[in-house]
């Protein structure tokens, strides 16, 4: 080994000194913005007022978490505000339309995709921003999985005709 090459010990020390990984923050911000777009689409398209209220609440909490991450990242000199592109919006519309055609429940399909998107970023390290942000990211993912499971169970319940027969 040449003396100019960093050793494993110095590489680890350098990684510890780096305050934040901008790519991780950008991934989390993009996931939150995408999930918020999915929630808003689901709230517009759903026929169930309970689902609409739940997804609007989830969209609001994703927005507030996104704002909190942007403020905390700005103190470290990073700009992580995502720009939602038209292709992102069209992707969410496509997810909803395929959900309504294939599974007869666009709500369940959109919420499952929101949960998947948020689940991908749960393990990313945001500890320099504080444990509260890391725990809120985990909570947002858990909320998305819970909403997806509840709406999917409700859709399966309705497809059996149990609710239709009771009306």
Short mmCIF file of C-alpha atoms in Angstrom, two decimals:
data_model
loop_
_atom_site.label_atom_id
_atom_site.label_comp_id
_atom_site.label_asym_id
_atom_site.label_seq_id
_atom_site.Cartn_x
_atom_site.Cartn_y
_atom_site.Cartn_z
CA UNK A 1 0.00 0.00 0.00
CA UNK A 2 1.30 3.42 -0.92
CA UNK A 3 1.35 6.07 1.80
CA UNK A 4 -0.97 8.37 -0.19
CA UNK A 5 -3.86 5.91 -0.20
CA UNK A 6 -6.26 6.29 2.71
CA UNK A 7 -6.55 3.36 5.05
CA UNK A 8 -9.85 1.84 6.09
CA UNK A 9 -9.54 3.61 9.45
CA UNK A 10 -9.20 7.05 7.84
CA UNK A 11 -12.07 6.31 5.46
CA UNK A 12 -14.34 5.50 8.41
CA UNK A 13 -13.21 8.63 10.26
CA UNK A 14 -13.95 10.74 7.20
CA UNK A 15 -17.41 9.21 6.87
CA UNK A 16 -18.14 10.03 10.51
CA UNK A 17 -17.10 13.65 9.98
CA UNK A 18 -19.40 14.12 7.00
CA UNK A 19 -22.47 15.71 8.54
CA UNK A 20 -25.09 14.52 6.06
CA UNK A 21 -25.34 12.54 2.91
CA UNK A 22 -27.12 14.86 0.46
CA UNK A 23 -28.23 11.91 -1.68
CA UNK A 24 -29.97 10.28 1.29
CA UNK A 25 -31.77 13.50 2.16
CA UNK A 26 -32.81 14.04 -1.45
CA UNK A 27 -34.12 10.47 -1.61
CA UNK A 28 -36.19 10.95 1.54
CA UNK A 29 -37.51 14.31 0.33
CA UNK A 30 -38.45 12.86 -3.07
CA UNK A 31 -40.17 9.90 -1.42
CA UNK A 32 -42.18 12.19 0.86
CA UNK A 33 -43.16 14.45 -2.05
CA UNK A 34 -44.16 11.43 -4.13
CA UNK A 35 -46.19 9.95 -1.30
CA UNK A 36 -47.88 13.30 -0.76
CA UNK A 37 -48.83 13.41 -4.46
CA UNK A 38 -50.20 9.87 -4.18
CA UNK A 39 -52.20 10.75 -1.09
CA UNK A 40 -53.65 13.85 -2.77
CA UNK A 41 -54.63 11.82 -5.83
CA UNK A 42 -56.24 9.18 -3.64
CA UNK A 43 -58.18 11.84 -1.73
CA UNK A 44 -59.50 13.29 -5.01
CA UNK A 45 -60.49 9.96 -6.54
CA UNK A 46 -61.90 8.02 -3.60
CA UNK A 47 -65.60 7.47 -3.03
CA UNK A 48 -65.13 6.74 0.66
CA UNK A 49 -65.13 9.86 2.88
CA UNK A 50 -63.26 8.02 5.65
CA UNK A 51 -60.42 7.18 3.26
CA UNK A 52 -60.37 10.78 2.04
CA UNK A 53 -59.97 12.13 5.58
CA UNK A 54 -57.25 9.60 6.40
CA UNK A 55 -55.19 10.27 3.28
CA UNK A 56 -55.53 14.05 3.63
CA UNK A 57 -54.19 13.70 7.16
CA UNK A 58 -51.31 11.55 5.89
CA UNK A 59 -50.58 14.09 3.13
CA UNK A 60 -50.49 16.90 5.68
CA UNK A 61 -48.11 15.01 7.95
CA UNK A 62 -45.87 14.19 4.95
CA UNK A 63 -45.85 17.89 4.03
CA UNK A 64 -44.95 18.98 7.54
CA UNK A 65 -42.18 16.37 7.72
CA UNK A 66 -40.87 17.53 4.35
CA UNK A 67 -40.81 21.13 5.61
CA UNK A 68 -39.03 20.06 8.80
CA UNK A 69 -36.40 18.15 6.81
CA UNK A 70 -35.88 21.13 4.49
CA UNK A 71 -35.36 23.50 7.44
CA UNK A 72 -32.98 21.11 9.19
CA UNK A 73 -31.02 20.48 5.98
CA UNK A 74 -30.79 24.22 5.31
CA UNK A 75 -28.94 24.64 8.60
CA UNK A 76 -26.31 22.29 7.13
CA UNK A 77 -26.23 24.24 3.86
CA UNK A 78 -28.28 21.77 1.81
CA UNK A 79 -31.34 22.40 -0.34
CA UNK A 80 -33.49 19.27 -0.50
CA UNK A 81 -36.80 20.70 -1.70
CA UNK A 82 -38.04 18.27 -4.35
CA UNK A 83 -39.66 19.46 -7.53
CA UNK A 84 -42.56 17.21 -8.47
CA UNK A 85 -42.46 16.80 -12.23
CA UNK A 86 -45.33 16.13 -14.59
CA UNK A 87 -44.00 12.61 -15.16
CA UNK A 88 -44.36 11.94 -11.42
CA UNK A 89 -47.98 13.08 -11.48
CA UNK A 90 -48.70 11.01 -14.57
CA UNK A 91 -47.11 7.99 -12.89
CA UNK A 92 -49.51 8.33 -9.94
CA UNK A 93 -52.47 8.63 -12.33
CA UNK A 94 -51.27 5.49 -14.10
CA UNK A 95 -50.98 3.62 -10.77
CA UNK A 96 -54.55 4.62 -9.88
CA UNK A 97 -55.97 3.65 -13.26
CA UNK A 98 -54.26 0.26 -13.30
CA UNK A 99 -55.47 -0.32 -9.76
CA UNK A 100 -59.06 0.33 -10.74
CA UNK A 101 -58.83 -1.91 -13.79
CA UNK A 102 -56.87 -4.80 -12.31
CA UNK A 103 -57.82 -4.94 -8.66
CA UNK A 104 -61.10 -2.99 -8.65
CA UNK A 105 -59.63 -0.67 -5.99
CA UNK A 106 -57.60 2.32 -7.08
CA UNK A 107 -57.35 3.50 -3.47
CA UNK A 108 -55.66 0.32 -2.30
CA UNK A 109 -53.23 0.33 -5.24
CA UNK A 110 -52.22 3.98 -4.76
CA UNK A 111 -51.78 3.58 -1.01
CA UNK A 112 -49.73 0.41 -1.47
CA UNK A 113 -47.45 2.34 -3.82
CA UNK A 114 -47.16 5.19 -1.29
CA UNK A 115 -46.18 2.64 1.35
CA UNK A 116 -43.61 1.06 -0.97
CA UNK A 117 -42.06 4.43 -1.83
CA UNK A 118 -41.78 5.45 1.83
CA UNK A 119 -40.59 2.00 2.87
CA UNK A 120 -37.59 2.27 0.56
CA UNK A 121 -36.15 5.26 2.46
CA UNK A 122 -36.74 4.15 6.05
CA UNK A 123 -33.24 2.74 6.46
CA UNK A 124 -31.40 5.82 5.17
CA UNK A 125 -29.32 7.67 7.73
CA UNK A 126 -30.66 11.07 8.78
CA UNK A 127 -29.32 10.92 12.32
CA UNK A 128 -27.37 14.20 11.99
CA UNK A 129 -30.73 15.94 11.56
CA UNK A 130 -31.96 14.52 14.83
CA UNK A 131 -33.69 11.40 16.05
CA UNK A 132 -37.12 13.05 15.84
CA UNK A 133 -36.89 13.31 12.05
CA UNK A 134 -35.70 9.72 11.71
CA UNK A 135 -38.57 8.51 13.88
CA UNK A 136 -41.09 10.60 11.91
CA UNK A 137 -39.85 9.04 8.65
CA UNK A 138 -40.39 5.58 10.18
CA UNK A 139 -43.82 6.68 11.43
CA UNK A 140 -44.81 8.00 7.99
CA UNK A 141 -43.87 4.66 6.46
CA UNK A 142 -45.82 2.73 9.10
CA UNK A 143 -48.83 5.00 8.59
CA UNK A 144 -48.71 4.37 4.84
CA UNK A 145 -48.55 0.59 5.32
CA UNK A 146 -51.42 0.76 7.80
CA UNK A 147 -53.59 2.84 5.46
CA UNK A 148 -52.84 0.51 2.55
CA UNK A 149 -53.72 -2.58 4.59
CA UNK A 150 -56.94 -1.05 5.95
CA UNK A 151 -58.17 0.14 2.56
CA UNK A 152 -57.25 -3.18 0.94
CA UNK A 153 -59.12 -5.10 3.64
CA UNK A 154 -62.13 -2.81 3.20
CA UNK A 155 -62.07 -3.31 -0.56
CA UNK A 156 -61.93 -7.09 -0.16
CA UNK A 157 -64.74 -6.90 2.40
CA UNK A 158 -66.91 -4.89 0.00
CA UNK A 159 -66.13 -7.18 -2.92
CA UNK A 160 -67.59 -10.11 -0.97
CA UNK A 161 -70.92 -8.32 -0.88
CA UNK A 162 -71.09 -8.26 2.90
CA UNK A 163 -71.41 -4.49 3.12
CA UNK A 164 -73.69 -4.25 0.09
CA UNK A 165 -76.10 -6.80 1.58
CA UNK A 166 -76.21 -5.00 4.93
CA UNK A 167 -77.37 -1.69 3.40
#
